[in-house]
mmCIF file of N, CA and C in Angstrom:
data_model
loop_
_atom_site.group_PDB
_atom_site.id
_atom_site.type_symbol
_atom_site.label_atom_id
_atom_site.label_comp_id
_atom_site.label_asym_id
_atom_site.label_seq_id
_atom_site.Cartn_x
_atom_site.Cartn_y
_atom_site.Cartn_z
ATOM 1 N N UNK B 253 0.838 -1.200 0.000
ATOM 2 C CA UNK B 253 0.000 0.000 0.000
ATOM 3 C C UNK B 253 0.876 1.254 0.000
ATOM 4 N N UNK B 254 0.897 2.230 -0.537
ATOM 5 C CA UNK B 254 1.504 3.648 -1.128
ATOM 6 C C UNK B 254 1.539 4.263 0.370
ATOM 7 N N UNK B 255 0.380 4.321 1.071
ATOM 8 C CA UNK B 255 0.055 4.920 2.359
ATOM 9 C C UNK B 255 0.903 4.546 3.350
ATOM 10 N N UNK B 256 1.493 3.358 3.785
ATOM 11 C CA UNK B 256 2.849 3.125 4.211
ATOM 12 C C UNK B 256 4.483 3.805 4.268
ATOM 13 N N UNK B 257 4.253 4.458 2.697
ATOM 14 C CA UNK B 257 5.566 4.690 3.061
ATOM 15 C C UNK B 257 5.828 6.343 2.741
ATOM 16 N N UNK B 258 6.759 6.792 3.679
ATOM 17 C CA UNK B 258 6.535 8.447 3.604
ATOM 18 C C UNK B 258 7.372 8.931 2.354
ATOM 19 N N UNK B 259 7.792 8.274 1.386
ATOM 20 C CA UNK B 259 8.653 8.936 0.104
ATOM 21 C C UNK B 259 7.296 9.206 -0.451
ATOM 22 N N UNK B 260 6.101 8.661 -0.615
ATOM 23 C CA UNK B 260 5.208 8.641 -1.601
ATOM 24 C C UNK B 260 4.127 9.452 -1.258
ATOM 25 N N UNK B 261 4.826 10.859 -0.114
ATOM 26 C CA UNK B 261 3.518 11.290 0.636
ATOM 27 C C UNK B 261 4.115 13.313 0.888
ATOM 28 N N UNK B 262 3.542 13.809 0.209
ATOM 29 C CA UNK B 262 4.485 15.356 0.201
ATOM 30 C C UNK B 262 3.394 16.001 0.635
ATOM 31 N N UNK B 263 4.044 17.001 1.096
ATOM 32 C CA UNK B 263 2.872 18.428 1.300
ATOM 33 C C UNK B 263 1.800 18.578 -0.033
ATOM 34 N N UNK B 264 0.825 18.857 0.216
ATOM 35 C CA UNK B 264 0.053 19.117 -0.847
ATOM 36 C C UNK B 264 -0.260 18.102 -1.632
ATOM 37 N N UNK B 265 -0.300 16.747 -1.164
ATOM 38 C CA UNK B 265 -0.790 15.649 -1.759
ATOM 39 C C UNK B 265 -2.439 15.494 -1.272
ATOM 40 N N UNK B 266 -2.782 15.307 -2.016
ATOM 41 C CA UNK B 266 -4.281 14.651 -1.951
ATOM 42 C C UNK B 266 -4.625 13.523 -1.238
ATOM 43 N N UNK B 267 -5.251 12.822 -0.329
ATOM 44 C CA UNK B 267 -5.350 11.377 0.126
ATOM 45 C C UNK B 267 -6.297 11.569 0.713
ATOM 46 N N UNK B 268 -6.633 10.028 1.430
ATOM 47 C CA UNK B 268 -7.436 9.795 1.928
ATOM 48 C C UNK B 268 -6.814 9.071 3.237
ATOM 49 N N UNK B 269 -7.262 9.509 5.072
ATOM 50 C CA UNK B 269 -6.913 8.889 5.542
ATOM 51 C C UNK B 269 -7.863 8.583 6.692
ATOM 52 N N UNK B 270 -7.295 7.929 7.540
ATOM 53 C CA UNK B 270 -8.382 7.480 8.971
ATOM 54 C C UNK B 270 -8.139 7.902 9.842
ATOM 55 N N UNK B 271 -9.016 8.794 10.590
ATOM 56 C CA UNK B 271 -8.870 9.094 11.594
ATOM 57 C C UNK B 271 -8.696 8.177 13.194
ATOM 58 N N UNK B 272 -8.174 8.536 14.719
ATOM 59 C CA UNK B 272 -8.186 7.589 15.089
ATOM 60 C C UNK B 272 -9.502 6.849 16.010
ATOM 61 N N UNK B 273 -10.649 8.101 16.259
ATOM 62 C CA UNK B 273 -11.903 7.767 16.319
ATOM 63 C C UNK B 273 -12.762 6.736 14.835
ATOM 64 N N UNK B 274 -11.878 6.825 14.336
ATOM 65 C CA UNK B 274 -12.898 6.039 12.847
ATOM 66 C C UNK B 274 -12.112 4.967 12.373
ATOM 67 N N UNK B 275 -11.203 4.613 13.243
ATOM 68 C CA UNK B 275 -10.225 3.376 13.163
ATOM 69 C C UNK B 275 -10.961 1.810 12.791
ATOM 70 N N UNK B 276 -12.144 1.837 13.923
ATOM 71 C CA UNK B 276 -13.112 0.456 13.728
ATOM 72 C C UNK B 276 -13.870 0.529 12.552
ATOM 73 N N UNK B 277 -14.516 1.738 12.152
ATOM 74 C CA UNK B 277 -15.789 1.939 11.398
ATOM 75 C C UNK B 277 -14.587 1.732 10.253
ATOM 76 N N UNK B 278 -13.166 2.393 9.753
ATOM 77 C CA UNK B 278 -12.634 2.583 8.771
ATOM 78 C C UNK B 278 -13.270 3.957 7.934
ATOM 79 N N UNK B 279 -14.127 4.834 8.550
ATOM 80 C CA UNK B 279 -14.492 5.603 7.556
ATOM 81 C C UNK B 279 -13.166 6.564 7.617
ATOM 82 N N UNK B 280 -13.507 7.132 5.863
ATOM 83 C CA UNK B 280 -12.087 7.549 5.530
ATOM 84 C C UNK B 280 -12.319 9.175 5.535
ATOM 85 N N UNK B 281 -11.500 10.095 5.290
ATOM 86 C CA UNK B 281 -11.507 11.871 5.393
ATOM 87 C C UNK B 281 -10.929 11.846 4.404
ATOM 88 N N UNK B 282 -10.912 12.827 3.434
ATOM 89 C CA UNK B 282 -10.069 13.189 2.304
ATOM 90 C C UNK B 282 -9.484 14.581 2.885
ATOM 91 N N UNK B 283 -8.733 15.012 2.333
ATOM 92 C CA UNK B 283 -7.668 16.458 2.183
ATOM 93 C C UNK B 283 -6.821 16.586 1.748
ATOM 94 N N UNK B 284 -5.849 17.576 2.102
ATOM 95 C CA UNK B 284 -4.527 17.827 1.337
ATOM 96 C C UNK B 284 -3.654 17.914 2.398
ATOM 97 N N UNK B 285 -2.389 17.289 2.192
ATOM 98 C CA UNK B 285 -1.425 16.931 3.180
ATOM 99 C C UNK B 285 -0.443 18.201 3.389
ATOM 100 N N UNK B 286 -1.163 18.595 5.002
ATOM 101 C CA UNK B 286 -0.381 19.956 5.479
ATOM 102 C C UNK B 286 1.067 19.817 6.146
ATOM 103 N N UNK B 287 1.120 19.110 6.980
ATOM 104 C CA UNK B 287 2.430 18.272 7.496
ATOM 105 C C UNK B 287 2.489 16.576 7.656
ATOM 106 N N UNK B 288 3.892 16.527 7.566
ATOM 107 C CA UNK B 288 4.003 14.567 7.517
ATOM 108 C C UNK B 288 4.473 14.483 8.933
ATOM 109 N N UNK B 289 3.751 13.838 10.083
ATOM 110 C CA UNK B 289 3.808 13.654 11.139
ATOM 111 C C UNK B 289 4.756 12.273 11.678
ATOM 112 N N UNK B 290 4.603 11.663 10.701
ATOM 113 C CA UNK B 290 5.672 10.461 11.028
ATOM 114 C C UNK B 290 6.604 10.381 10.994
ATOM 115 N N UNK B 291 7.998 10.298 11.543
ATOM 116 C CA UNK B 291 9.264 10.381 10.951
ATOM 117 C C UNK B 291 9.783 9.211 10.545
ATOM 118 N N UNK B 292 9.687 7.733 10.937
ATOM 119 C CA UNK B 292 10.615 6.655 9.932
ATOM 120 C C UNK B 292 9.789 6.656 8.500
ATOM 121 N N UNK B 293 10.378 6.078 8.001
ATOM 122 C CA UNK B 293 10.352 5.687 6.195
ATOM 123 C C UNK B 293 9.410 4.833 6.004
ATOM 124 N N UNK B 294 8.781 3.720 7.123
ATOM 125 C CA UNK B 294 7.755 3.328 6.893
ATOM 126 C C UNK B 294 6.666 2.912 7.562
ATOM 127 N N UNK B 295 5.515 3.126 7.624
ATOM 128 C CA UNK B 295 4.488 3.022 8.883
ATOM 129 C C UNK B 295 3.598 1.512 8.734
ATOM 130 N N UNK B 296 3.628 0.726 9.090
ATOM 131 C CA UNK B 296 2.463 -0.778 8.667
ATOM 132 C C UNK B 296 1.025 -0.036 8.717
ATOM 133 N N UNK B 297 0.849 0.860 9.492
ATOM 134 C CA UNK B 297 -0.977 1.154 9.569
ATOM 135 C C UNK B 297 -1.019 2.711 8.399
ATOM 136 N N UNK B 298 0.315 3.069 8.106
ATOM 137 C CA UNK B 298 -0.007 4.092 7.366
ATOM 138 C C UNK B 298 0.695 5.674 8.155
ATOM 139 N N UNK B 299 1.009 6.265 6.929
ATOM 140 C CA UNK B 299 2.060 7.465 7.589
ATOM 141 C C UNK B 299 0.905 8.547 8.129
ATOM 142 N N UNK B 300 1.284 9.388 9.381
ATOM 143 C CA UNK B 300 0.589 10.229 9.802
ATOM 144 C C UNK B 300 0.912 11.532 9.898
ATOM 145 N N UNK B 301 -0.161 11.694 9.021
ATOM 146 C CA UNK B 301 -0.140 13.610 8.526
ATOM 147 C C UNK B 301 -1.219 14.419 9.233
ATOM 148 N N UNK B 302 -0.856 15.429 9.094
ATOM 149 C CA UNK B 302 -1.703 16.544 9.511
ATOM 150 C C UNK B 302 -2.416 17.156 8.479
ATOM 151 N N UNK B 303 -4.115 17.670 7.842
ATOM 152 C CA UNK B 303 -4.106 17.917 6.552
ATOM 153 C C UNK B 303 -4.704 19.127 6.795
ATOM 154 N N UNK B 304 -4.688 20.063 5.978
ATOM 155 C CA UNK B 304 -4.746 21.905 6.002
ATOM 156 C C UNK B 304 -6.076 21.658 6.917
ATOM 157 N N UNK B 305 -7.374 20.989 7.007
ATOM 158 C CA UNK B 305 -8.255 21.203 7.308
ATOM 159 C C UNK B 305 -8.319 20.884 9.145
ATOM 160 N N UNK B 306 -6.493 20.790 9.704
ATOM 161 C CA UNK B 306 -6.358 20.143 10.988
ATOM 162 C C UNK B 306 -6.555 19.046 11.237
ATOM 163 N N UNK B 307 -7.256 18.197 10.283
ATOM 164 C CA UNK B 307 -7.350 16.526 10.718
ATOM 165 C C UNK B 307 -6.250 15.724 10.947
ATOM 166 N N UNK B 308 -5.720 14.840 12.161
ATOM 167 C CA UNK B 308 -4.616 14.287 11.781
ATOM 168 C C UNK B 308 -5.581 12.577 12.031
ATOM 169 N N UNK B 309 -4.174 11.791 10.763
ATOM 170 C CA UNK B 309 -4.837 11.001 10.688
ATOM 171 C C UNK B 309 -3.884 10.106 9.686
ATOM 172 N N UNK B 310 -4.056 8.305 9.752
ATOM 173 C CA UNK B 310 -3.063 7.865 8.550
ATOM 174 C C UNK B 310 -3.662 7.592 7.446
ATOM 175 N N UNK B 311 -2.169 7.634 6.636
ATOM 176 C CA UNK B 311 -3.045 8.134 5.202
ATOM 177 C C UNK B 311 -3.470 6.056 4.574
ATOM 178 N N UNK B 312 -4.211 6.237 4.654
ATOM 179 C CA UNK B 312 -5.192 4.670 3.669
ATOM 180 C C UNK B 312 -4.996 4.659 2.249
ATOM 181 N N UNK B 313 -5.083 5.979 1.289
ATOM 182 C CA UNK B 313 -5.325 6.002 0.016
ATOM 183 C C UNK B 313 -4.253 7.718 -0.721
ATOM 184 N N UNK B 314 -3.755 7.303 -1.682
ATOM 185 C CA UNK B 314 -3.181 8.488 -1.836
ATOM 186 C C UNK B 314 -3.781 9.188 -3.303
ATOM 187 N N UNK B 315 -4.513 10.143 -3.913
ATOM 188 C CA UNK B 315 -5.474 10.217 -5.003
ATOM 189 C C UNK B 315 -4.737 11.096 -5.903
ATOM 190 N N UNK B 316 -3.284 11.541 -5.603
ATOM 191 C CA UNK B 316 -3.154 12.248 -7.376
ATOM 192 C C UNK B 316 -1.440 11.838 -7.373
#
């Protein structure tokens, strides 16, 4: 999965991620990636960003 690893994840990327209240349900948030919150190179549940709209959350899906 793309969402794993932070080379494939820049400011101003588009995605889709999970919040950690919506972890069970899986429902997903879309935005644009304001900061990359994770620092190693690769996350198993997904790298965690911060997105302009304040949501933090890991990213599930990456859309452009």
């Amino acid at each position: 999965m793309l969402g794993t690893k932070r080379e494939n994840i820049r400011q101003g990327t588009k995605v889709k991620v999970v919040q950690k209240q919506d972890q069970r349900s899986g429902k997903l948030t879309e935005g644009v990636v304001l900061d990359i919150l994770t620092n190693s190179a690769t996350h198993h549940h997904g790298i965690k960003v911060r997105l302009k709209s304040g949501i933090v959350g890991r990213v599930k899906e990456i859309l452009e």
